[in-house]
Amino acid sequence: MSKKGMSTVQVNEATESPSSSPMAEKQEYIGYTDIPSSWAGRKKLRVLIPTCAFYFLFTFLTTVTVPTFQQLQEVYNASYAQINYSVAIPALSLAISPLFWTPFADIYGRRVVCIAGCALAFGASIGSALVKTYAGYMVLRFLQGWGAGPASTVGLQMLQDIYSELERGEKIGYWTAAIDLGLLFGPLLGGFAAIPSYVWPAWLTAILFGILLISITTLMPETAHSAYIDGFSTSFLNFKPIPRSQKTRLWTTTVNCFRMFAYPRVCLPVMFYCWTWS
């Protein structure tokens, strides 16, 4: 066979090969328009707004109680240094909990993890307003931070799922602005809430988490692309592994996180940012 004939055959084979055709790849999904990155702008807002609100509460919950430190000292018969730990404890929880939540988001989907985390933060916020002991208060503050953990890594995953590279920078800008605004408005709104009683900052946090929980549960769709493969449909609360995620291990995220510190170009900027931010 001549070289021209061989090349023609190869071109035809490549054209007919399902794996090399972009349209064939799109057929993996249940309708191309169902892919999260192809959703309409309004549907994407149902993800963007709750995600930014969750990240706002990520830091809001740590600082909203600062104006009540003096009252908390009297109620729990604790020193200022002990009450000051009520900011450090949830901050510690916020730092380590994403390593716990992220693998579940890869296996069961983003939405159910956000619901679980928000529900935990909502319950812990109510408990922190009712608890009568210092030890119990600190445990509940830790659980508040643990529940808000998905707002960071899982929230960023969701924005990556639905926005293209051209759109992502702007939307992540809104998302990162939310965490800074939470840090700013926490003590500001907490000061007004504390006027009637020292417990009202905790109740305010519980109210905000309750509203967010309702919004996520009723409005926010699943964004993991693999959830739209092979006819898989997520239920109201999905407890089944989504397709192509069965090989994910719960410790994979933690291991990969520490592996990144082997690269100086990664670990040095991260450490510098953490030091300057704190």
Short mmCIF file of C-alpha atoms in Angstrom, two decimals:
data_model
loop_
_atom_site.label_atom_id
_atom_site.label_comp_id
_atom_site.label_asym_id
_atom_site.label_seq_id
_atom_site.Cartn_x
_atom_site.Cartn_y
_atom_site.Cartn_z
CA MET A 1 0.00 0.00 0.00
CA SER A 2 1.30 3.45 -0.91
CA LYS A 3 2.17 6.03 1.72
CA LYS A 4 -0.77 8.11 0.53
CA GLY A 5 -3.14 5.18 0.97
CA MET A 6 -1.75 4.37 4.43
CA SER A 7 -2.16 7.95 5.57
CA THR A 8 -5.75 8.00 4.29
CA VAL A 9 -6.58 4.85 6.24
CA GLN A 10 -5.00 6.26 9.39
CA VAL A 11 -6.98 9.49 9.07
CA ASN A 12 -10.22 7.59 8.58
CA GLU A 13 -9.52 5.35 11.59
CA ALA A 14 -8.72 8.35 13.75
CA THR A 15 -11.90 10.06 12.61
CA GLU A 16 -14.06 7.03 13.34
CA SER A 17 -12.43 6.28 16.69
CA PRO A 18 -14.85 7.17 19.50
CA SER A 19 -12.05 8.04 21.88
CA SER A 20 -10.61 10.70 19.56
CA SER A 21 -13.87 12.48 18.84
CA PRO A 22 -14.82 15.39 21.13
CA MET A 23 -18.50 14.68 20.51
CA ALA A 24 -17.97 11.05 21.50
CA GLU A 25 -16.47 12.21 24.78
CA LYS A 26 -19.50 14.43 25.42
CA GLN A 27 -21.76 11.42 24.91
CA GLU A 28 -20.46 10.10 28.24
CA TYR A 29 -22.76 12.60 29.90
CA ILE A 30 -26.53 12.64 30.03
CA GLY A 31 -27.05 15.37 27.49
CA TYR A 32 -24.34 17.93 26.82
CA THR A 33 -26.47 20.72 28.33
CA ASP A 34 -26.56 18.87 31.67
CA ILE A 35 -22.83 19.23 32.23
CA PRO A 36 -22.33 21.74 35.09
CA SER A 37 -19.88 23.84 33.06
CA SER A 38 -22.60 24.29 30.41
CA TRP A 39 -25.37 25.42 32.77
CA ALA A 40 -27.07 28.76 32.26
CA GLY A 41 -25.80 31.73 34.23
CA ARG A 42 -28.80 31.77 36.58
CA LYS A 43 -28.30 28.12 37.50
CA LYS A 44 -24.63 28.78 38.20
CA LEU A 45 -25.66 31.57 40.56
CA ARG A 46 -27.47 28.93 42.63
CA VAL A 47 -23.99 27.54 43.31
CA LEU A 48 -21.94 30.74 43.45
CA ILE A 49 -24.09 32.62 45.99
CA PRO A 50 -24.38 29.82 48.61
CA THR A 51 -20.70 28.98 48.15
CA CYS A 52 -19.64 32.58 48.82
CA ALA A 53 -22.08 32.81 51.75
CA PHE A 54 -20.62 29.64 53.25
CA TYR A 55 -17.11 31.05 52.91
CA PHE A 56 -18.29 34.31 54.51
CA LEU A 57 -19.45 32.35 57.58
CA PHE A 58 -16.13 30.47 57.54
CA THR A 59 -14.43 33.41 59.27
CA PHE A 60 -17.54 35.19 60.55
CA LEU A 61 -18.09 32.48 63.17
CA THR A 62 -14.59 32.89 64.59
CA THR A 63 -14.79 36.63 65.28
CA VAL A 64 -18.49 37.28 65.92
CA THR A 65 -18.08 36.51 69.64
CA VAL A 66 -15.13 38.87 70.23
CA PRO A 67 -17.32 41.74 71.55
CA THR A 68 -18.71 39.41 74.25
CA PHE A 69 -15.38 38.35 75.74
CA GLN A 70 -15.95 40.25 78.98
CA GLN A 71 -19.39 38.72 79.53
CA LEU A 72 -18.10 35.25 78.64
CA GLN A 73 -15.39 35.63 81.29
CA GLU A 74 -18.05 36.27 83.90
CA VAL A 75 -20.43 33.52 82.75
CA TYR A 76 -17.79 30.79 82.51
CA ASN A 77 -15.60 32.11 85.33
CA ALA A 78 -12.61 32.05 82.99
CA SER A 79 -9.64 34.30 82.32
CA TYR A 80 -9.28 36.49 79.26
CA ALA A 81 -6.64 34.10 77.87
CA GLN A 82 -9.02 31.15 78.23
CA ILE A 83 -11.84 32.98 76.45
CA ASN A 84 -9.42 34.05 73.76
CA TYR A 85 -9.06 30.36 72.87
CA SER A 86 -12.67 30.52 71.64
CA VAL A 87 -11.25 32.17 68.52
CA ALA A 88 -8.19 29.93 68.22
CA ILE A 89 -10.08 26.64 68.63
CA PRO A 90 -12.50 27.09 65.70
CA ALA A 91 -9.63 28.50 63.62
CA LEU A 92 -7.68 25.29 64.27
CA SER A 93 -10.72 23.27 63.28
CA LEU A 94 -11.12 25.28 60.09
CA ALA A 95 -7.50 24.53 59.21
CA ILE A 96 -7.65 20.75 59.51
CA SER A 97 -11.27 19.87 58.71
CA PRO A 98 -10.94 20.34 54.91
CA LEU A 99 -8.62 17.33 54.90
CA PHE A 100 -11.54 15.33 56.31
CA TRP A 101 -14.33 16.70 54.11
CA THR A 102 -12.65 16.80 50.69
CA PRO A 103 -12.36 13.03 50.10
CA PHE A 104 -16.07 12.60 50.85
CA ALA A 105 -16.84 15.33 48.31
CA ASP A 106 -14.89 13.37 45.69
CA ILE A 107 -16.70 10.13 46.52
CA TYR A 108 -20.28 11.16 47.27
CA GLY A 109 -20.48 14.56 45.60
CA ARG A 110 -20.08 18.18 46.69
CA ARG A 111 -23.67 18.96 47.62
CA VAL A 112 -24.18 16.32 50.32
CA VAL A 113 -20.90 17.30 51.99
CA CYS A 114 -21.90 20.97 52.07
CA ILE A 115 -25.26 20.01 53.57
CA ALA A 116 -23.61 17.83 56.23
CA GLY A 117 -21.04 20.48 57.15
CA CYS A 118 -23.59 23.30 57.27
CA ALA A 119 -25.96 21.19 59.40
CA LEU A 120 -23.15 20.45 61.85
CA ALA A 121 -22.21 24.14 62.09
CA PHE A 122 -25.88 25.06 62.52
CA GLY A 123 -26.35 22.59 65.39
CA ALA A 124 -23.08 23.59 67.06
CA SER A 125 -24.03 27.28 66.84
CA ILE A 126 -27.32 26.59 68.64
CA GLY A 127 -25.44 24.57 71.25
CA SER A 128 -22.91 27.35 71.82
CA ALA A 129 -25.78 29.70 72.68
CA LEU A 130 -27.25 27.28 75.21
CA VAL A 131 -24.23 25.58 76.81
CA LYS A 132 -23.47 26.43 80.45
CA THR A 133 -19.90 25.15 80.88
CA TYR A 134 -16.60 26.41 79.52
CA ALA A 135 -15.49 22.96 78.34
CA GLY A 136 -18.76 22.40 76.51
CA TYR A 137 -18.52 25.83 74.92
CA MET A 138 -15.05 25.10 73.56
CA VAL A 139 -16.13 21.72 72.17
CA LEU A 140 -19.02 23.35 70.35
CA ARG A 141 -16.78 26.10 69.01
CA PHE A 142 -14.52 23.40 67.60
CA LEU A 143 -17.51 21.68 65.96
CA GLN A 144 -18.60 25.00 64.47
CA GLY A 145 -15.27 25.27 62.68
CA TRP A 146 -15.38 21.60 61.67
CA GLY A 147 -18.79 22.08 60.08
CA ALA A 148 -17.68 25.15 58.14
CA GLY A 149 -14.67 23.30 56.72
CA PRO A 150 -16.26 22.39 53.34
CA ALA A 151 -16.59 26.09 52.51
CA SER A 152 -12.92 26.24 51.60
CA THR A 153 -11.80 23.26 49.53
CA VAL A 154 -15.21 21.90 48.49
CA GLY A 155 -16.45 25.38 47.66
CA LEU A 156 -13.46 25.94 45.39
CA GLN A 157 -14.10 22.56 43.75
CA MET A 158 -17.64 23.60 42.94
CA LEU A 159 -16.55 26.83 41.29
CA GLN A 160 -14.03 24.88 39.25
CA ASP A 161 -16.78 22.46 38.22
CA ILE A 162 -19.14 25.08 36.81
CA TYR A 163 -16.93 27.86 35.46
CA SER A 164 -14.49 27.83 32.57
CA GLU A 165 -10.97 29.19 32.88
CA LEU A 166 -12.12 32.49 31.36
CA GLU A 167 -14.83 32.96 34.00
CA ARG A 168 -13.16 31.34 36.98
CA GLY A 169 -10.83 34.17 37.98
CA GLU A 170 -13.65 36.67 38.51
CA LYS A 171 -15.84 34.20 40.42
CA ILE A 172 -13.00 33.07 42.67
CA GLY A 173 -12.39 36.76 43.36
CA TYR A 174 -15.93 37.03 44.75
CA TRP A 175 -15.33 33.85 46.75
CA THR A 176 -12.08 35.08 48.31
CA ALA A 177 -13.64 38.47 49.05
CA ALA A 178 -16.31 36.64 51.05
CA ILE A 179 -13.82 35.24 53.56
CA ASP A 180 -12.29 38.68 54.13
CA LEU A 181 -15.71 40.26 54.58
CA GLY A 182 -16.61 37.58 57.12
CA LEU A 183 -13.55 38.49 59.14
CA LEU A 184 -14.51 42.17 58.96
CA PHE A 185 -18.23 41.93 59.65
CA GLY A 186 -17.95 39.29 62.38
CA PRO A 187 -17.02 41.61 65.26
CA LEU A 188 -19.01 44.49 63.74
CA LEU A 189 -22.34 42.62 63.62
CA GLY A 190 -21.43 40.71 66.77
CA GLY A 191 -21.15 44.00 68.64
CA PHE A 192 -24.68 45.03 67.67
CA ALA A 193 -26.03 41.55 68.40
CA ALA A 194 -24.44 41.56 71.86
CA ILE A 195 -26.36 44.67 72.99
CA PRO A 196 -29.40 42.72 74.29
CA SER A 197 -27.40 39.68 75.50
CA TYR A 198 -24.03 38.00 75.18
CA VAL A 199 -25.67 34.91 73.62
CA TRP A 200 -27.13 36.78 70.64
CA PRO A 201 -23.94 36.65 68.54
CA ALA A 202 -24.22 32.85 68.78
CA TRP A 203 -27.91 32.99 67.88
CA LEU A 204 -27.13 35.29 64.96
CA THR A 205 -24.59 32.76 63.69
CA ALA A 206 -27.13 29.96 64.08
CA ILE A 207 -29.74 31.95 62.14
CA LEU A 208 -27.33 32.60 59.28
CA PHE A 209 -26.28 28.96 59.11
CA GLY A 210 -29.94 27.92 59.20
CA ILE A 211 -30.79 30.16 56.25
CA LEU A 212 -27.75 28.86 54.36
CA LEU A 213 -28.69 25.25 55.12
CA ILE A 214 -32.17 25.76 53.68
CA SER A 215 -30.70 27.45 50.60
CA ILE A 216 -28.17 24.69 49.94
CA THR A 217 -30.72 21.93 50.49
CA THR A 218 -33.44 23.39 48.29
CA LEU A 219 -31.58 25.34 45.61
CA MET A 220 -27.99 24.21 45.11
CA PRO A 221 -27.48 21.40 42.57
CA GLU A 222 -24.71 18.81 42.48
CA THR A 223 -21.72 20.07 40.47
CA ALA A 224 -19.43 17.03 40.18
CA HIS A 225 -19.19 16.19 36.47
CA SER A 226 -18.90 12.48 37.20
CA ALA A 227 -22.37 12.55 38.78
CA TYR A 228 -23.81 13.02 35.28
CA ILE A 229 -22.19 9.94 33.77
CA ASP A 230 -23.79 6.58 32.95
CA GLY A 231 -27.31 7.63 33.89
CA PHE A 232 -26.39 8.27 37.51
CA SER A 233 -28.76 10.65 39.26
CA THR A 234 -28.17 12.05 42.73
CA SER A 235 -31.04 11.82 45.19
CA PHE A 236 -32.10 14.53 47.63
CA LEU A 237 -29.37 13.26 49.97
CA ASN A 238 -26.95 11.07 48.10
CA PHE A 239 -25.16 8.31 50.03
CA LYS A 240 -23.99 6.29 47.03
CA PRO A 241 -20.53 6.76 45.52
CA ILE A 242 -20.78 8.67 42.27
CA PRO A 243 -19.38 6.96 39.13
CA ARG A 244 -15.62 6.76 38.66
CA SER A 245 -15.00 7.70 42.30
CA GLN A 246 -14.95 4.22 43.86
CA LYS A 247 -11.15 4.07 43.74
CA THR A 248 -10.77 7.29 45.74
CA ARG A 249 -9.42 6.67 49.23
CA LEU A 250 -10.28 8.77 52.27
CA TRP A 251 -6.62 9.39 53.04
CA THR A 252 -5.68 10.42 49.49
CA THR A 253 -6.30 14.12 50.02
CA THR A 254 -4.25 14.27 53.22
CA VAL A 255 -1.35 12.37 51.67
CA ASN A 256 -1.34 14.55 48.53
CA CYS A 257 -1.51 17.68 50.68
CA PHE A 258 1.68 16.78 52.54
CA ARG A 259 3.35 15.67 49.31
CA MET A 260 3.00 19.20 47.99
CA PHE A 261 5.36 20.42 50.73
CA ALA A 262 8.17 18.58 48.96
CA TYR A 263 8.09 21.42 46.41
CA PRO A 264 9.67 24.65 47.76
CA ARG A 265 7.76 26.74 45.22
CA VAL A 266 4.57 25.55 46.90
CA CYS A 267 5.39 25.33 50.60
CA LEU A 268 7.35 28.60 50.94
CA PRO A 269 4.58 30.89 49.58
CA VAL A 270 1.98 29.03 51.64
CA MET A 271 3.98 29.35 54.85
CA PHE A 272 4.74 33.02 54.16
CA TYR A 273 1.06 33.77 53.49
CA CYS A 274 -0.04 32.01 56.68
CA TRP A 275 2.55 33.88 58.73
CA THR A 276 1.68 37.32 57.31
CA TRP A 277 -2.09 36.73 57.47
CA SER A 278 -1.98 35.68 61.12
#
